[in-house]
Short mmCIF file of C-alpha atoms and ligand atoms in Angstrom, two decimals:
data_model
loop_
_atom_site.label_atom_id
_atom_site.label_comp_id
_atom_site.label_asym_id
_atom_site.label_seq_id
_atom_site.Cartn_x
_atom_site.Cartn_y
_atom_site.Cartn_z
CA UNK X 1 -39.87 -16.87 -2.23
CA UNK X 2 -42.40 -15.23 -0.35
CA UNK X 3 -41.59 -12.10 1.59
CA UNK X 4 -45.53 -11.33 3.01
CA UNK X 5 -44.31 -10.90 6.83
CA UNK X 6 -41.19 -8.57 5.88
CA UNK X 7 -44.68 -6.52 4.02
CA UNK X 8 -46.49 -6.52 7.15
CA UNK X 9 -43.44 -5.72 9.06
CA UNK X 10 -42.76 -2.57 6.40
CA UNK X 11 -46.22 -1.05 6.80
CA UNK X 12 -45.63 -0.90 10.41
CA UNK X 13 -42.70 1.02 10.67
CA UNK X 14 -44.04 3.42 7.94
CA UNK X 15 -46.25 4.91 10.81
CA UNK X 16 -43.23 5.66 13.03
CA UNK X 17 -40.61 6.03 10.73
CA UNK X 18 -39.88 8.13 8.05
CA UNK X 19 -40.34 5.54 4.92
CA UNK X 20 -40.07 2.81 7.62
CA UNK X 21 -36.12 2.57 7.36
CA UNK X 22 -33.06 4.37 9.52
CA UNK X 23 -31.41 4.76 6.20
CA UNK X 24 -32.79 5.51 2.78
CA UNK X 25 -31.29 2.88 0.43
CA UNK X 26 -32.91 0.34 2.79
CA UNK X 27 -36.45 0.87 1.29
CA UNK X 28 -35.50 -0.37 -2.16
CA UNK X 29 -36.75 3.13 -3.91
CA UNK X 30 -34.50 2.39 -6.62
CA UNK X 31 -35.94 -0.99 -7.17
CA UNK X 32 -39.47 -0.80 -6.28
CA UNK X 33 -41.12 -3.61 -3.51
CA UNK X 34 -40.90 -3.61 -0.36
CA UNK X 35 -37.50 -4.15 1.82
CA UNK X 36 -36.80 -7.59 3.52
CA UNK X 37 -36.85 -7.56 7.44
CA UNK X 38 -33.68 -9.45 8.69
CA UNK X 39 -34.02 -11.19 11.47
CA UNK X 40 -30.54 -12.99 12.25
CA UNK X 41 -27.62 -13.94 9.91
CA UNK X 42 -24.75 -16.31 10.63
CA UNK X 43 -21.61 -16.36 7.93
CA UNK X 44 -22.80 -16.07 4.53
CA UNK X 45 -26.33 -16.20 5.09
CA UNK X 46 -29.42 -13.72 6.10
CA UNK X 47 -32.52 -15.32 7.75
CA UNK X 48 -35.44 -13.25 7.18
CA UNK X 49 -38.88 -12.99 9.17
CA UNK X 50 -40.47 -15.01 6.69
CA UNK X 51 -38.15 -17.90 6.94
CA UNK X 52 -36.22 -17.66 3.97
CA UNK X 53 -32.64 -17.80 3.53
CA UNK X 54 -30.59 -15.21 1.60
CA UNK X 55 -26.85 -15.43 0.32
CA UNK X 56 -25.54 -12.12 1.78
CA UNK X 57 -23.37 -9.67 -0.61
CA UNK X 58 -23.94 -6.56 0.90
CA UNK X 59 -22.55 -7.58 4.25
CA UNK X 60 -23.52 -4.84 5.97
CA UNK X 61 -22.32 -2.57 3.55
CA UNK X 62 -18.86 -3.85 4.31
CA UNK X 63 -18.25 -4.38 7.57
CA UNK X 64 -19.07 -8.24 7.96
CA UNK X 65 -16.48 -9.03 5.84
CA UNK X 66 -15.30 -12.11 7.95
CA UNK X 67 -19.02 -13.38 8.08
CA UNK X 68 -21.96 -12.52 10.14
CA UNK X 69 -22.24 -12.97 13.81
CA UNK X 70 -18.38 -13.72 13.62
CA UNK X 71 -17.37 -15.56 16.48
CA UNK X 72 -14.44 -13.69 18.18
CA UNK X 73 -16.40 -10.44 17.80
CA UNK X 74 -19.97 -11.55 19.15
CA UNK X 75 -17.34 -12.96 22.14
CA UNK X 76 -15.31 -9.75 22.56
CA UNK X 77 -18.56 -8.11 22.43
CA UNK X 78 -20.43 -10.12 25.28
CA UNK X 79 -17.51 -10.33 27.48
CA UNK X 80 -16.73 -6.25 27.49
CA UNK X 81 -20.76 -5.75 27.71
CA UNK X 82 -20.64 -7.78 31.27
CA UNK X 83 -18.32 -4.87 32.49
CA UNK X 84 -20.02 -1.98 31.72
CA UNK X 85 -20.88 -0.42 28.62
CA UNK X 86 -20.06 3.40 28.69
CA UNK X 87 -17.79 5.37 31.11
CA UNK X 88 -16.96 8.74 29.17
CA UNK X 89 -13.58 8.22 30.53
CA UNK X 90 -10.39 6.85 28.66
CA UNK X 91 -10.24 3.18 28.44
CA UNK X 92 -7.10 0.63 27.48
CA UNK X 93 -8.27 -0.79 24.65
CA UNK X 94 -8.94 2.74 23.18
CA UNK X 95 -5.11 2.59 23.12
CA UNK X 96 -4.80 -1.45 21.80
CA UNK X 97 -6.71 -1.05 18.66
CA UNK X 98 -5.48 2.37 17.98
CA UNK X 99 -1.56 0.70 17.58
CA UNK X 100 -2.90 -2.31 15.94
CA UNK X 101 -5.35 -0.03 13.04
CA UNK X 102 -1.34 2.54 12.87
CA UNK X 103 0.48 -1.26 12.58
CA UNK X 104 -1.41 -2.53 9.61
CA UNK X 105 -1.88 1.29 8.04
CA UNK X 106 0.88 3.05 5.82
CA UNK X 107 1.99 6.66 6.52
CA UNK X 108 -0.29 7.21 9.45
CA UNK X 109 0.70 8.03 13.51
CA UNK X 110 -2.55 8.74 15.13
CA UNK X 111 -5.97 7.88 15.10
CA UNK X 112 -9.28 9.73 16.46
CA UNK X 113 -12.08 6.78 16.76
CA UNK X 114 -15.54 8.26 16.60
CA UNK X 115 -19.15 6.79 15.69
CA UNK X 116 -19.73 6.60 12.02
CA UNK X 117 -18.18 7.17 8.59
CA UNK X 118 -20.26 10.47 8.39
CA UNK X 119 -18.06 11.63 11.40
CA UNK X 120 -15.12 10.79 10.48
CA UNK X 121 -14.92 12.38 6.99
CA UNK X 122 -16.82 15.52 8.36
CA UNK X 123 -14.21 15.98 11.03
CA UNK X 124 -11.04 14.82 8.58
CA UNK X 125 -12.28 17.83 6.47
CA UNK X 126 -12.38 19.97 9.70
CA UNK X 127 -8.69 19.26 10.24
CA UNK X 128 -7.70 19.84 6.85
CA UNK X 129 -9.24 22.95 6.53
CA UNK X 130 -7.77 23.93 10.04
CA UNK X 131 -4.44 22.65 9.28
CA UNK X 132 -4.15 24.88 5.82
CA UNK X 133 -6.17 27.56 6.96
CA UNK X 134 -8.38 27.60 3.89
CA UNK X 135 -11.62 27.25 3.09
CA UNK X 136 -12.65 25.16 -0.58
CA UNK X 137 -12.42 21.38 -1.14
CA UNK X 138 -12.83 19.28 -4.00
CA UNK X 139 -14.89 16.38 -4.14
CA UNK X 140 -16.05 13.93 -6.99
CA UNK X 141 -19.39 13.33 -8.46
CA UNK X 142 -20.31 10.25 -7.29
CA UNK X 143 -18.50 9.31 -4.33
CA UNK X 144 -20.00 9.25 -1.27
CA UNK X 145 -18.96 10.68 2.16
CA UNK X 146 -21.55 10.69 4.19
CA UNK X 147 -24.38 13.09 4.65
CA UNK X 148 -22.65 15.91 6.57
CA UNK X 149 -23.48 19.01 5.08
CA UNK X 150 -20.20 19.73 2.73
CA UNK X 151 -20.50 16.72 1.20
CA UNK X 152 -24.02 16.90 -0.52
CA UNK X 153 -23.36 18.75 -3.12
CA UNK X 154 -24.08 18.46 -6.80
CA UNK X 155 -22.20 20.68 -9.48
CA UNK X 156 -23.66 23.64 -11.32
CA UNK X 157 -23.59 23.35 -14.99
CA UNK X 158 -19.59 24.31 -15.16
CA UNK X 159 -17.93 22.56 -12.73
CA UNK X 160 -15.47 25.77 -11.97
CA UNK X 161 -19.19 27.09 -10.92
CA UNK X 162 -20.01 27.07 -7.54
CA UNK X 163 -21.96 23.93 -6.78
CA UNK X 164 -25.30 23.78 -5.85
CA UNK X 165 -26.99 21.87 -2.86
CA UNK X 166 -28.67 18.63 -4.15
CA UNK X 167 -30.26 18.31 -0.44
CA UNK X 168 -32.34 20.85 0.81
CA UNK X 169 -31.27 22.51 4.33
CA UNK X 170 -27.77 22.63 2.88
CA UNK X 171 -27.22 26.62 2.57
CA UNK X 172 -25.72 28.07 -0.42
CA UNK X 173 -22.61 29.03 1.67
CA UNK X 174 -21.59 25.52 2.58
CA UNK X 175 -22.07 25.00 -1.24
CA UNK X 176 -19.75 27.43 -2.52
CA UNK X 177 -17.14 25.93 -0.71
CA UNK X 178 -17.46 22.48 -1.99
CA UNK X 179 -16.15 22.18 -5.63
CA UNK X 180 -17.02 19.12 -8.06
CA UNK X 181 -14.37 16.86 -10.17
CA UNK X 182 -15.01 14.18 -12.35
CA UNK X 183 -13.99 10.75 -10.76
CA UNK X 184 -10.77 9.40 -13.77
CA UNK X 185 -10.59 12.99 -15.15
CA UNK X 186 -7.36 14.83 -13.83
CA UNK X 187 -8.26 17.82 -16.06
CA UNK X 188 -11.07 18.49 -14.50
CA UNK X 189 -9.19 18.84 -10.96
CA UNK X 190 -6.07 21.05 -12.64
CA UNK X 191 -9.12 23.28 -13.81
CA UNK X 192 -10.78 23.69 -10.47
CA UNK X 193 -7.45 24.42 -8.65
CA UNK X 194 -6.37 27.12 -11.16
CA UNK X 195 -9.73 28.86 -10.97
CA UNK X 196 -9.49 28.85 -7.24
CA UNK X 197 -5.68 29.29 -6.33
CA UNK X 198 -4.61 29.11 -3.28
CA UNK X 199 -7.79 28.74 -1.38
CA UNK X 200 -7.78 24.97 -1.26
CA UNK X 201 -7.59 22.78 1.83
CA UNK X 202 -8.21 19.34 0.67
CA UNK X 203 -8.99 16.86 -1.93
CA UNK X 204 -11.48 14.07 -0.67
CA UNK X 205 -12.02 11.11 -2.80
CA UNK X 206 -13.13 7.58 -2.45
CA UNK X 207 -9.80 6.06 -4.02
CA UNK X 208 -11.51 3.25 -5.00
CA UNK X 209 -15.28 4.34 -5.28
CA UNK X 210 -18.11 2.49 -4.39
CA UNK X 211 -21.07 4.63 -4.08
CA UNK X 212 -21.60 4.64 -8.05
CA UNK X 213 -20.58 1.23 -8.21
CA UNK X 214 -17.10 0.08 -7.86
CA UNK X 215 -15.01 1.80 -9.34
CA UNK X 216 -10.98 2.04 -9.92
CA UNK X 217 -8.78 4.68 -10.25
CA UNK X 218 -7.34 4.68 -13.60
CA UNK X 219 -4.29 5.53 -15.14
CA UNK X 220 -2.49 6.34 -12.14
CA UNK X 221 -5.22 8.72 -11.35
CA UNK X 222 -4.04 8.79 -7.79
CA UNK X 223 -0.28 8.90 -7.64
CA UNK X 224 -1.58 12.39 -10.39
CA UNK X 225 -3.28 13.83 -7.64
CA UNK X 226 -1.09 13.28 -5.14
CA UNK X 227 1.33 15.28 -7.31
CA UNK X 228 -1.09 18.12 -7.72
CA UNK X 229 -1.84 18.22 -3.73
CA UNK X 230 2.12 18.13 -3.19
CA UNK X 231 2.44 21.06 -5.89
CA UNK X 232 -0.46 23.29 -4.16
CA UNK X 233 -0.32 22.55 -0.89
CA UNK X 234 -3.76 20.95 -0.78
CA UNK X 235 -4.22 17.77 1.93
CA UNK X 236 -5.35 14.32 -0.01
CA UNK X 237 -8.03 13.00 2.06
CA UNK X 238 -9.07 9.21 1.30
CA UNK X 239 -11.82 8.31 2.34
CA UNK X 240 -11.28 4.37 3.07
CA UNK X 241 -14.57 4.32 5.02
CA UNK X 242 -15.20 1.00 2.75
CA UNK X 243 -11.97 0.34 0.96
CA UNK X 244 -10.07 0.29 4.65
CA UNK X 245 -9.37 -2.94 5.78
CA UNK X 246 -11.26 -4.51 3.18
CA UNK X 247 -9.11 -4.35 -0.33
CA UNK X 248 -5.89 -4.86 2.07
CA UNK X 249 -4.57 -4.41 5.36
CA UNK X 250 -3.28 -1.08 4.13
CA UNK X 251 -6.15 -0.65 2.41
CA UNK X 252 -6.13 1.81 -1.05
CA UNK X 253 -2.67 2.97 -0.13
CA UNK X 254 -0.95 0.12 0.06
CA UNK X 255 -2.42 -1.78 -2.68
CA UNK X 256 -2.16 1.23 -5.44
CA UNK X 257 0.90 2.42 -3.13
CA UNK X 258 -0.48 5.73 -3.23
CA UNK X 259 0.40 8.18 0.18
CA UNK X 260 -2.77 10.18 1.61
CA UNK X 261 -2.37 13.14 4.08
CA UNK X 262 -5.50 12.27 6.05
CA UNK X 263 -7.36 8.87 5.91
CA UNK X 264 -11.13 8.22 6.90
CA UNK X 265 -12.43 4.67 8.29
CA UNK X 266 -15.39 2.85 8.99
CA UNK X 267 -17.43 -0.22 8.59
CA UNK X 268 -14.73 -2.94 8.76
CA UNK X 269 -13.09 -0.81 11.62
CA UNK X 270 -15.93 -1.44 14.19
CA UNK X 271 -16.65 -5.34 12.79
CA UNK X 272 -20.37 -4.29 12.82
CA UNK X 273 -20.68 -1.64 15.60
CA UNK X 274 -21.06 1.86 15.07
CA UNK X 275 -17.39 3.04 14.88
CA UNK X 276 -15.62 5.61 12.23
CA UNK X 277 -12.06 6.87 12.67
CA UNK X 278 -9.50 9.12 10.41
CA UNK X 279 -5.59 9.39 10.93
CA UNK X 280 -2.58 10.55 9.52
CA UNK X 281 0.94 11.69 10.57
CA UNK X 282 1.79 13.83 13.93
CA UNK X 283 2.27 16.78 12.38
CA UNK X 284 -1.70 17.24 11.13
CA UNK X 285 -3.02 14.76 13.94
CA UNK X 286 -1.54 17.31 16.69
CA UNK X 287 -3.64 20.08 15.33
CA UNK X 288 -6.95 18.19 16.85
CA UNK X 289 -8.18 19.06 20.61
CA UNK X 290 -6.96 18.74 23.23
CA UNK X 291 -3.86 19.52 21.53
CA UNK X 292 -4.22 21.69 18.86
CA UNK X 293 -7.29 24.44 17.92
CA UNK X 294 -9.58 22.47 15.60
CA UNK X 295 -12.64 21.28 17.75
CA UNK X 296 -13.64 17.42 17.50
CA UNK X 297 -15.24 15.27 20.31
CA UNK X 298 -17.86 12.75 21.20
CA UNK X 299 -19.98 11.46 24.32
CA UNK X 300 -20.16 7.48 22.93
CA UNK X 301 -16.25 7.87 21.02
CA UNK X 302 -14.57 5.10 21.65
CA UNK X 303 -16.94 3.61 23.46
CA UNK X 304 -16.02 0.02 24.84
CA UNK X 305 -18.33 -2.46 23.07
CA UNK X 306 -17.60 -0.72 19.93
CA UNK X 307 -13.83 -0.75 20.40
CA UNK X 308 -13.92 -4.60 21.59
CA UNK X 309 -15.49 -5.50 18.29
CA UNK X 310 -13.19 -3.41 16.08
CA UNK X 311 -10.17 -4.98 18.12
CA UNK X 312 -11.56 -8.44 17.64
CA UNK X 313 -12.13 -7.68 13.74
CA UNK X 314 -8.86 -6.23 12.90
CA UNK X 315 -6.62 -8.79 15.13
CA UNK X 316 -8.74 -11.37 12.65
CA UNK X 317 -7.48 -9.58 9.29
CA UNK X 318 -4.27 -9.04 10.85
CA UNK X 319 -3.37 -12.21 11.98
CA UNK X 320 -3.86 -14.27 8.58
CA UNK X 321 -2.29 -13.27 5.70
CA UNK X 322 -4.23 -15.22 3.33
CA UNK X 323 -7.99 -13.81 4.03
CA UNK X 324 -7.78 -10.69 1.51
CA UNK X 325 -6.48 -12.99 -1.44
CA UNK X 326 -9.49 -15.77 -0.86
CA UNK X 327 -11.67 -12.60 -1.30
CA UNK X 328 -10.44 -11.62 -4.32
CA UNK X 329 -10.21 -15.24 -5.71
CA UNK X 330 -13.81 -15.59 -4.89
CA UNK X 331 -14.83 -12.24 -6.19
CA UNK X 332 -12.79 -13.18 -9.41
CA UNK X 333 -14.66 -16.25 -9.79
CA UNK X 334 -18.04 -14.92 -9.43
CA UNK X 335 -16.99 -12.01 -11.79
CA UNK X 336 -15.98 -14.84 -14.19
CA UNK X 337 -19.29 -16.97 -13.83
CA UNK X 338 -21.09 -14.06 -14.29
CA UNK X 339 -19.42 -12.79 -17.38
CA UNK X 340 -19.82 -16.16 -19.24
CA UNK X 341 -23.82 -16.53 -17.95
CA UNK X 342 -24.60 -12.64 -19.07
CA UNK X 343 -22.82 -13.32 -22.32
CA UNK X 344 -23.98 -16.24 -23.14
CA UNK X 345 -27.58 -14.41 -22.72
CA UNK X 346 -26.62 -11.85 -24.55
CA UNK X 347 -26.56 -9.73 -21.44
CA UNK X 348 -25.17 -6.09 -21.92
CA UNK X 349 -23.14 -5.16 -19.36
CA UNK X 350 -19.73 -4.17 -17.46
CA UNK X 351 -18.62 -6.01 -14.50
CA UNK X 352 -16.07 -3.62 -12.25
CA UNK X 353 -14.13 -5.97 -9.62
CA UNK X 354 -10.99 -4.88 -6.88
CA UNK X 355 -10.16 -7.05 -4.13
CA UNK X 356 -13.56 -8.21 -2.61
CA UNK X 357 -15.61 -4.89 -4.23
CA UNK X 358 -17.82 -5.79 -7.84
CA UNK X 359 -20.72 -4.14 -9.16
CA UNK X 360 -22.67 -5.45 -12.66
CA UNK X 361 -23.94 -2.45 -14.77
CA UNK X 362 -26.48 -3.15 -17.57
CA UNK X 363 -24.24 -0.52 -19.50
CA UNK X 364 -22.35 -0.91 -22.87
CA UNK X 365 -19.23 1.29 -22.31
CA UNK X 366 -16.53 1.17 -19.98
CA UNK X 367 -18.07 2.33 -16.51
CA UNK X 368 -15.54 4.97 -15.18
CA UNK X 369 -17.37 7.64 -13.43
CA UNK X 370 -20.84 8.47 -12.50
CA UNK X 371 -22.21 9.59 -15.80
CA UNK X 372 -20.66 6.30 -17.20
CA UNK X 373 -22.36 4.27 -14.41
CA UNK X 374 -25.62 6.40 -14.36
CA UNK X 375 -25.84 5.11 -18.47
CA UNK X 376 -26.99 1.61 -17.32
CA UNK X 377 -30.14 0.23 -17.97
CA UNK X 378 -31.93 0.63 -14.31
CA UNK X 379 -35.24 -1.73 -15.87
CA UNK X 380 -32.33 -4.45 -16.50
CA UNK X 381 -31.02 -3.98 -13.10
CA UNK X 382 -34.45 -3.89 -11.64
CA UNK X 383 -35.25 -7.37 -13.39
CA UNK X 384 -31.72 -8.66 -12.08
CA UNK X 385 -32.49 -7.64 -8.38
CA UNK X 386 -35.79 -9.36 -7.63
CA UNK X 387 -34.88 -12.58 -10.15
CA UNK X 388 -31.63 -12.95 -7.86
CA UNK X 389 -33.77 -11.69 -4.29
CA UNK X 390 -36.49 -14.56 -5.58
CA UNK X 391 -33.76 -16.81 -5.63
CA UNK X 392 -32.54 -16.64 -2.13
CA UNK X 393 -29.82 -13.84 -3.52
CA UNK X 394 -29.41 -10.49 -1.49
CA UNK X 395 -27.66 -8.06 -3.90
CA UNK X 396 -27.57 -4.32 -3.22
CA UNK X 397 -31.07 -2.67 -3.97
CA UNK X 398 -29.38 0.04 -6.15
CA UNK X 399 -27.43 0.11 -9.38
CA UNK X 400 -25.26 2.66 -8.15
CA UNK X 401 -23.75 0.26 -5.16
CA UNK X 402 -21.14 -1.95 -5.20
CA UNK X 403 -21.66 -5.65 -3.62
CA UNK X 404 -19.23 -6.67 -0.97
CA UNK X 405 -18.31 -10.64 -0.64
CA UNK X 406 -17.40 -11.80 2.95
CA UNK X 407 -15.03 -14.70 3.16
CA UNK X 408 -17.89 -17.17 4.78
CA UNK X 409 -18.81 -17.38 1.14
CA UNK X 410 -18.44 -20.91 -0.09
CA UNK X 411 -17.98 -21.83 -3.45
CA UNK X 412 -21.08 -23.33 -3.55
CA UNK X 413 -22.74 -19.93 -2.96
CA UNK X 414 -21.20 -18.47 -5.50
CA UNK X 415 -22.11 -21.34 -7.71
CA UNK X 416 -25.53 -20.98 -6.59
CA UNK X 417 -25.69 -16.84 -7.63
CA UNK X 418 -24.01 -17.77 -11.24
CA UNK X 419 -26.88 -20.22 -11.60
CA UNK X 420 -29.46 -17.88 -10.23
CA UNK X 421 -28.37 -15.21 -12.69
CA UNK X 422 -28.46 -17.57 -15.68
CA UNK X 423 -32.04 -18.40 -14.67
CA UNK X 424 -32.85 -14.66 -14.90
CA UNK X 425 -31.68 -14.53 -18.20
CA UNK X 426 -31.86 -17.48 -19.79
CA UNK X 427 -33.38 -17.11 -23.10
CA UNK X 428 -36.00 -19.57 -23.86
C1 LIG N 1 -20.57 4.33 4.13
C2 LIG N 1 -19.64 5.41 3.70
C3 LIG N 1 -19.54 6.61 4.41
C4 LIG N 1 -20.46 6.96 5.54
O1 LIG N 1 -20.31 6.11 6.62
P1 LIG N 1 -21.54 6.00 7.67
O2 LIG N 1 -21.00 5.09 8.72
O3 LIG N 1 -22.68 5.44 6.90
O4 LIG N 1 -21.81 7.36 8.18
C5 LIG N 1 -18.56 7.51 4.05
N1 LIG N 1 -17.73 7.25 3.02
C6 LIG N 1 -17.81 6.11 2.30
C7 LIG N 1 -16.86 5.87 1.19
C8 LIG N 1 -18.78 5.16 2.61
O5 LIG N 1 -18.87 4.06 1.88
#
């Protein structure tokens, strides 16, 4: 496939944009070329500026989990868009969509909606550290909350160290409050909460990760740290910004049937529009303003078009029961064609697979955290991402992200990607 205007298109927005994209992973830095310019997608499919046609897995990065240009959410869309598009003023379907996300959530009473995922776990860590009235949280290597300031932050050597920044204009005081686990690795949690007792808010963790691939929580991993928050009066703060309404209604709670104190949304919650959101019972909810003393607001929050599409999405997933199984069927079957293709090649590698999250590391061992997942072979992954992009296949343009199947996905496309793959690796 050729991809010579998406080139022409690139160099363009170079000039006027830092590295030409909104968003770093977007300019394939990890993969080398250039990125593909998108010009419309419907269901499965991406239709690019040079006229190809691309299977979609990244979806968005989740959100398009129904399809592309789904119908009931282009309509909501249009129809709220005739009647105005921001008032700064409350609106009823603020209200709608905030009883329909507590409906289909466990263990959750209110909801604040604001604009991305970034803003919702940057607030949710707000509240918890207002709520508790201390200062330190724990995060994992590896999983991904955004780019608000606490959150990018790489360990020192020891982990019970404070952490350094691993973005400049993060200040060494917002990195001493940010300590690092080890995704899977309980110990390594006990240890940072005995070295800093009692001056814990929260523990924030992707409960199933996908920003180092996908990756599960093992061995009852979660249900442990739920019983070390409940022992130390530390909030658990999932972050379900991609696991939320994707792996099941409930998301991560409901399918490990783990509680969380404070939850974070986004992508799936907005069906495509800019829209984040975090909840959790009264009693922590009440501490926000207007009612409470920790500070959290936003000019375009809950803005209409936003909440029209999010209401459209989530009446979808509510109303059939059946949608979140297909996905994993379909994700089990491509994880299964896969397998059998990269074997019979002689492929090395680890497939992880939840619900409708996989990712394929060229790794030998067991890929449980981010040092496991940073051992794959990035030339193999390279050689896998353009063979599949040259075959009409959009996979994620890193080996550290986890590909996301919507349910316009026929089994012919997946038929098509095992093929693809074999082709790749087919030995001669
Ligand atoms: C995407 C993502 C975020 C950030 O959301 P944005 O809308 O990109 O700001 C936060 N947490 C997780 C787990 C994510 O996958």
């Amino acid at each position: 496939m050729i991809y010579k205007r998406s080139s022409a298109l690139f160099a363009n927005a170079e000039k006027v944009i830092p590295g030409g994209v909104n968003s770093p992973v977007r300019a394939f830095g990890s993969v080398g070329g250039t990125p593909v310019f998108v010009k419309e997608a419907k269901g499965a499919y991406l239709y690019d500026e040079d006229g190809n046609t691309l299977i979609d897995y990244i979806a968005s990065w989740g959100p398009m989990i129904l399809g592309h240009a789904f119908a009931p959410v282009v309509d909501a869309v249009i129809e709220k868009a005739k009647k105005g598009t921001s008032f700064g003023m409350p609106t009823e379907i603020e209200t709608k969509i905030a009883e329909l996300a507590i409906s289909m959530v466990p263990n959750i009473d209110k909801i604040r909606f604001v604009n991305s995922g970034t803003e919702a776990c940057m607030s949710a860590v707000r509240l918890a550290r207002g709520y508790t009235g201390k200062d330190k949280i724990i995060k994992f290597a590896g999983c991904y909350h955004g780019h608000s300031d606490s959150f990018l932050i790489q360990a020192g050597s020891g982990a019970v160290t404070f952490g350094s920044p691993n973005s400049p204009g993060v200040t060494q005081g917002t990195a001493k409050d940010t300590l690092l686990a080890k995704y899977n690795d309980i110990e390594s949690v006990k240890t940072l909460i005995e070295a800093n007792k009692g001056e814990i808010a929260c523990i924030i963790i992707e409960p199933v990760a996908g920003n180092m691939g996908c990756i599960l929580p093992l061995d009852n991993f979660l249900q442990k740290l739920r019983v070390l928050c409940d022992e130390h009066n530390i909030l658990l703060v999932f972050d379900e910004v991609m696991t939320g309404f994707r792996l099941a209604k409930g998301g991560v709670q409901e399918l490990y049937n783990v509680k969380a104190d404070i939850v974070c949304f986004g992508k799936v919650i907005g069906g495509g529009l800019p829209v984040g959101a975090f909840a959790a019972k009264n009693e922590i909810m009440n501490y926000l303003a207007p009612l409470g003393p920790v500070y959290q607001a936003g000019t375009l929050s809950g803005n209409p078009l936003a909440m029209a599409a999010g209401l459209a999405m989530l009446t979808a997933l509510n109303e059939d029961e059946s949608i979140f199984e297909e996905l994993a069927n379909k994700t089990e079957y491509l994880h299964k064609g896969l397998s059998q293709v990269l074997i019979k090649n002689n492929v090395t590698h680890t497939i992880n697979r939840v619900g409708s999250m996989i990712s394929v590391h060229f790794a030998e061992d067991a890929v449980v955290d981010f040092e496991s997942s940073a051992k794959g072979n990035n030339d193999t992954f390279k050689k896998f991402f353009h063979g599949m992009l040259n075959q009409g296949i959009y996979i994620a343009p890193s080996a550290f992200e986890s590909w996301f199947l919507n349910n316009a996905l026929s089994y012919s496309d997946l038929d098509k990607t095992i093929a693809a793959c074999n082709t790749i690796f087919e030995v001669k």
